[in-house]
């Protein structure tokens, strides 16, 4: 049964954002139920399912590095294909899919603190890194999109009813095209943790969503960047769909004091590797938290 938070800012709180309409949906926020498990029960489930996967692997079974059907993450069954892939004509798809070019992306779109008349609230930060292939080669001229909650952990989205303030000076979406060295850089505000209704007292670690477009729409992949030392890591069923700590670590932006700008912003470095053994983990289609 759905449960809704009070809306402290009235109807104005749900000012729509076309940019975020397809990205920041939080359908689990509508899934509150009186029979939900506690955090302790979910944490134990995470431990048990990882142990079971390890045991199956030790017995010789090939177990995927991502647990797509992961019961502690209650809606994970809804978030990956359940039918066999179907071949389609890629040229037909390209006629209908979005397209972009270097000229379509303005430099200012990579600075989420400059999109309104005033400055957003929160800790100003930059995140920058390189987009690489499995051989460590830079991927130039690639569209990287980013979306996130504000400093209070609130998305501009009608389904986000977390009773934290919206920020009139922060939309939470940006994009950039990698340069010739595969480098990207965003200036933004450090997002806050936010509650979701996977279980009782469920909170997502602070994270920024990233999308990498590839050379065509059908190659688009989506992932999340986290922040070092988050105490919510062992509690989060989404983070823990990834079995190996080394793979989870590749989702954590590293604080880099050399990227911190004096009197202005905290600097994080995060490289994205799109395939190969060092690949950044990417979520199945449909993941939105
Ligand atoms: Fe999110």
mmCIF file of C-alpha atoms in Angstrom, residues 1-122:
data_model
loop_
_atom_site.group_PDB
_atom_site.id
_atom_site.type_symbol
_atom_site.label_atom_id
_atom_site.label_comp_id
_atom_site.label_asym_id
_atom_site.label_seq_id
_atom_site.Cartn_x
_atom_site.Cartn_y
_atom_site.Cartn_z
ATOM 1 C CA UNK A 1 0.000 0.000 0.000
ATOM 2 C CA UNK A 2 1.320 3.383 -0.871
ATOM 3 C CA UNK A 3 2.179 5.755 1.909
ATOM 4 C CA UNK A 4 2.918 9.370 1.293
ATOM 5 C CA UNK A 5 4.950 11.868 3.198
ATOM 6 C CA UNK A 6 3.470 15.240 3.986
ATOM 7 C CA UNK A 7 4.432 17.819 1.455
ATOM 8 C CA UNK A 8 5.989 20.643 3.491
ATOM 9 C CA UNK A 9 6.131 23.037 0.589
ATOM 10 C CA UNK A 10 2.646 22.490 -0.753
ATOM 11 C CA UNK A 11 1.928 21.843 -4.380
ATOM 12 C CA UNK A 12 4.805 24.034 -5.381
ATOM 13 C CA UNK A 13 7.141 21.317 -4.205
ATOM 14 C CA UNK A 14 6.241 19.228 -7.204
ATOM 15 C CA UNK A 15 7.268 21.712 -9.838
ATOM 16 C CA UNK A 16 7.963 19.521 -12.799
ATOM 17 C CA UNK A 17 11.271 19.129 -14.501
ATOM 18 C CA UNK A 18 11.249 17.824 -18.025
ATOM 19 C CA UNK A 19 14.921 17.071 -17.708
ATOM 20 C CA UNK A 20 14.440 14.738 -14.798
ATOM 21 C CA UNK A 21 11.164 13.185 -15.782
ATOM 22 C CA UNK A 22 12.689 10.037 -17.169
ATOM 23 C CA UNK A 23 15.636 9.744 -14.869
ATOM 24 C CA UNK A 24 14.986 10.308 -11.203
ATOM 25 C CA UNK A 25 11.897 8.195 -10.778
ATOM 26 C CA UNK A 26 11.710 6.499 -7.432
ATOM 27 C CA UNK A 27 8.921 3.959 -7.830
ATOM 28 C CA UNK A 28 9.855 2.206 -4.605
ATOM 29 C CA UNK A 29 8.799 5.313 -2.750
ATOM 30 C CA UNK A 30 5.274 4.128 -3.465
ATOM 31 C CA UNK A 31 5.808 0.637 -2.176
ATOM 32 C CA UNK A 32 5.578 1.178 1.568
ATOM 33 C CA UNK A 33 3.921 -1.720 3.262
ATOM 34 C CA UNK A 34 3.141 -2.533 6.886
ATOM 35 C CA UNK A 35 4.755 -5.946 6.520
ATOM 36 C CA UNK A 36 8.110 -4.601 5.437
ATOM 37 C CA UNK A 37 11.269 -6.041 6.918
ATOM 38 C CA UNK A 38 13.552 -4.208 9.293
ATOM 39 C CA UNK A 39 17.035 -3.025 8.313
ATOM 40 C CA UNK A 40 18.535 -5.814 10.468
ATOM 41 C CA UNK A 41 16.544 -8.409 8.541
ATOM 42 C CA UNK A 42 17.533 -6.919 5.177
ATOM 43 C CA UNK A 43 21.186 -6.749 6.231
ATOM 44 C CA UNK A 44 21.072 -10.427 7.207
ATOM 45 C CA UNK A 45 19.444 -11.269 3.863
ATOM 46 C CA UNK A 46 22.281 -9.482 2.069
ATOM 47 C CA UNK A 47 24.840 -11.531 4.011
ATOM 48 C CA UNK A 48 22.964 -14.787 3.429
ATOM 49 C CA UNK A 49 22.467 -14.306 -0.321
ATOM 50 C CA UNK A 50 26.118 -13.397 -0.790
ATOM 51 C CA UNK A 51 27.159 -16.499 1.136
ATOM 52 C CA UNK A 52 24.825 -18.631 -0.972
ATOM 53 C CA UNK A 53 26.236 -17.182 -4.198
ATOM 54 C CA UNK A 54 29.785 -17.802 -2.987
ATOM 55 C CA UNK A 55 28.896 -21.385 -2.082
ATOM 56 C CA UNK A 56 27.372 -22.031 -5.499
ATOM 57 C CA UNK A 57 30.469 -20.629 -7.116
ATOM 58 C CA UNK A 58 32.737 -22.731 -4.930
ATOM 59 C CA UNK A 59 30.743 -25.783 -6.047
ATOM 60 C CA UNK A 60 31.624 -25.019 -9.651
ATOM 61 C CA UNK A 61 28.576 -23.056 -10.762
ATOM 62 C CA UNK A 62 29.170 -19.943 -12.806
ATOM 63 C CA UNK A 63 27.592 -17.138 -10.810
ATOM 64 C CA UNK A 64 27.249 -13.660 -12.261
ATOM 65 C CA UNK A 65 29.128 -10.844 -10.544
ATOM 66 C CA UNK A 66 25.883 -8.903 -10.236
ATOM 67 C CA UNK A 67 22.894 -10.498 -8.515
ATOM 68 C CA UNK A 68 20.085 -9.276 -10.738
ATOM 69 C CA UNK A 69 17.376 -11.163 -8.881
ATOM 70 C CA UNK A 70 18.387 -10.003 -5.429
ATOM 71 C CA UNK A 71 15.536 -10.398 -2.917
ATOM 72 C CA UNK A 72 16.889 -7.795 -0.426
ATOM 73 C CA UNK A 73 16.408 -5.284 -3.269
ATOM 74 C CA UNK A 74 12.698 -5.806 -3.445
ATOM 75 C CA UNK A 75 12.001 -4.570 -6.963
ATOM 76 C CA UNK A 76 15.123 -6.008 -8.600
ATOM 77 C CA UNK A 77 12.975 -8.581 -10.420
ATOM 78 C CA UNK A 78 11.350 -5.679 -12.261
ATOM 79 C CA UNK A 79 14.649 -4.167 -13.320
ATOM 80 C CA UNK A 80 16.101 -6.519 -15.884
ATOM 81 C CA UNK A 81 14.808 -8.372 -18.940
ATOM 82 C CA UNK A 82 12.850 -11.539 -18.318
ATOM 83 C CA UNK A 83 12.423 -12.373 -22.016
ATOM 84 C CA UNK A 84 15.068 -13.506 -24.460
ATOM 85 C CA UNK A 85 16.732 -10.704 -26.396
ATOM 86 C CA UNK A 86 15.190 -10.040 -29.779
ATOM 87 C CA UNK A 87 17.244 -8.921 -32.729
ATOM 88 C CA UNK A 88 16.104 -5.670 -34.240
ATOM 89 C CA UNK A 89 17.308 -3.675 -37.181
ATOM 90 C CA UNK A 90 19.741 -1.158 -35.673
ATOM 91 C CA UNK A 91 19.227 1.308 -38.500
ATOM 92 C CA UNK A 92 15.521 1.469 -37.794
ATOM 93 C CA UNK A 93 16.215 2.148 -34.122
ATOM 94 C CA UNK A 94 18.565 4.956 -35.026
ATOM 95 C CA UNK A 95 15.768 6.684 -36.917
ATOM 96 C CA UNK A 96 13.766 6.993 -33.703
ATOM 97 C CA UNK A 97 16.367 7.327 -30.987
ATOM 98 C CA UNK A 98 17.757 10.568 -29.573
ATOM 99 C CA UNK A 99 20.828 11.974 -31.203
ATOM 100 C CA UNK A 100 23.377 14.517 -30.108
ATOM 101 C CA UNK A 101 26.362 16.311 -31.478
ATOM 102 C CA UNK A 102 29.132 18.411 -30.006
ATOM 103 C CA UNK A 103 27.195 21.564 -30.826
ATOM 104 C CA UNK A 104 24.130 20.377 -28.907
ATOM 105 C CA UNK A 105 25.889 20.405 -25.530
ATOM 106 C CA UNK A 106 26.743 23.786 -24.072
ATOM 107 C CA UNK A 107 29.730 24.115 -21.754
ATOM 108 C CA UNK A 108 27.524 25.521 -19.005
ATOM 109 C CA UNK A 109 25.531 22.279 -18.858
ATOM 110 C CA UNK A 110 28.363 20.644 -16.920
ATOM 111 C CA UNK A 111 28.018 23.162 -14.074
ATOM 112 C CA UNK A 112 24.900 22.370 -12.039
ATOM 113 C CA UNK A 113 25.497 25.347 -9.778
ATOM 114 C CA UNK A 114 24.888 27.874 -12.561
ATOM 115 C CA UNK A 115 21.514 26.755 -13.871
ATOM 116 C CA UNK A 116 19.390 29.202 -11.874
ATOM 117 C CA UNK A 117 19.563 32.790 -10.752
ATOM 118 C CA UNK A 118 20.959 31.953 -7.310
ATOM 119 C CA UNK A 119 23.508 29.546 -5.875
ATOM 120 C CA UNK A 120 22.269 26.159 -4.688
ATOM 121 C CA UNK A 121 22.589 25.175 -1.037
ATOM 122 C CA UNK A 122 25.146 22.597 0.034
#
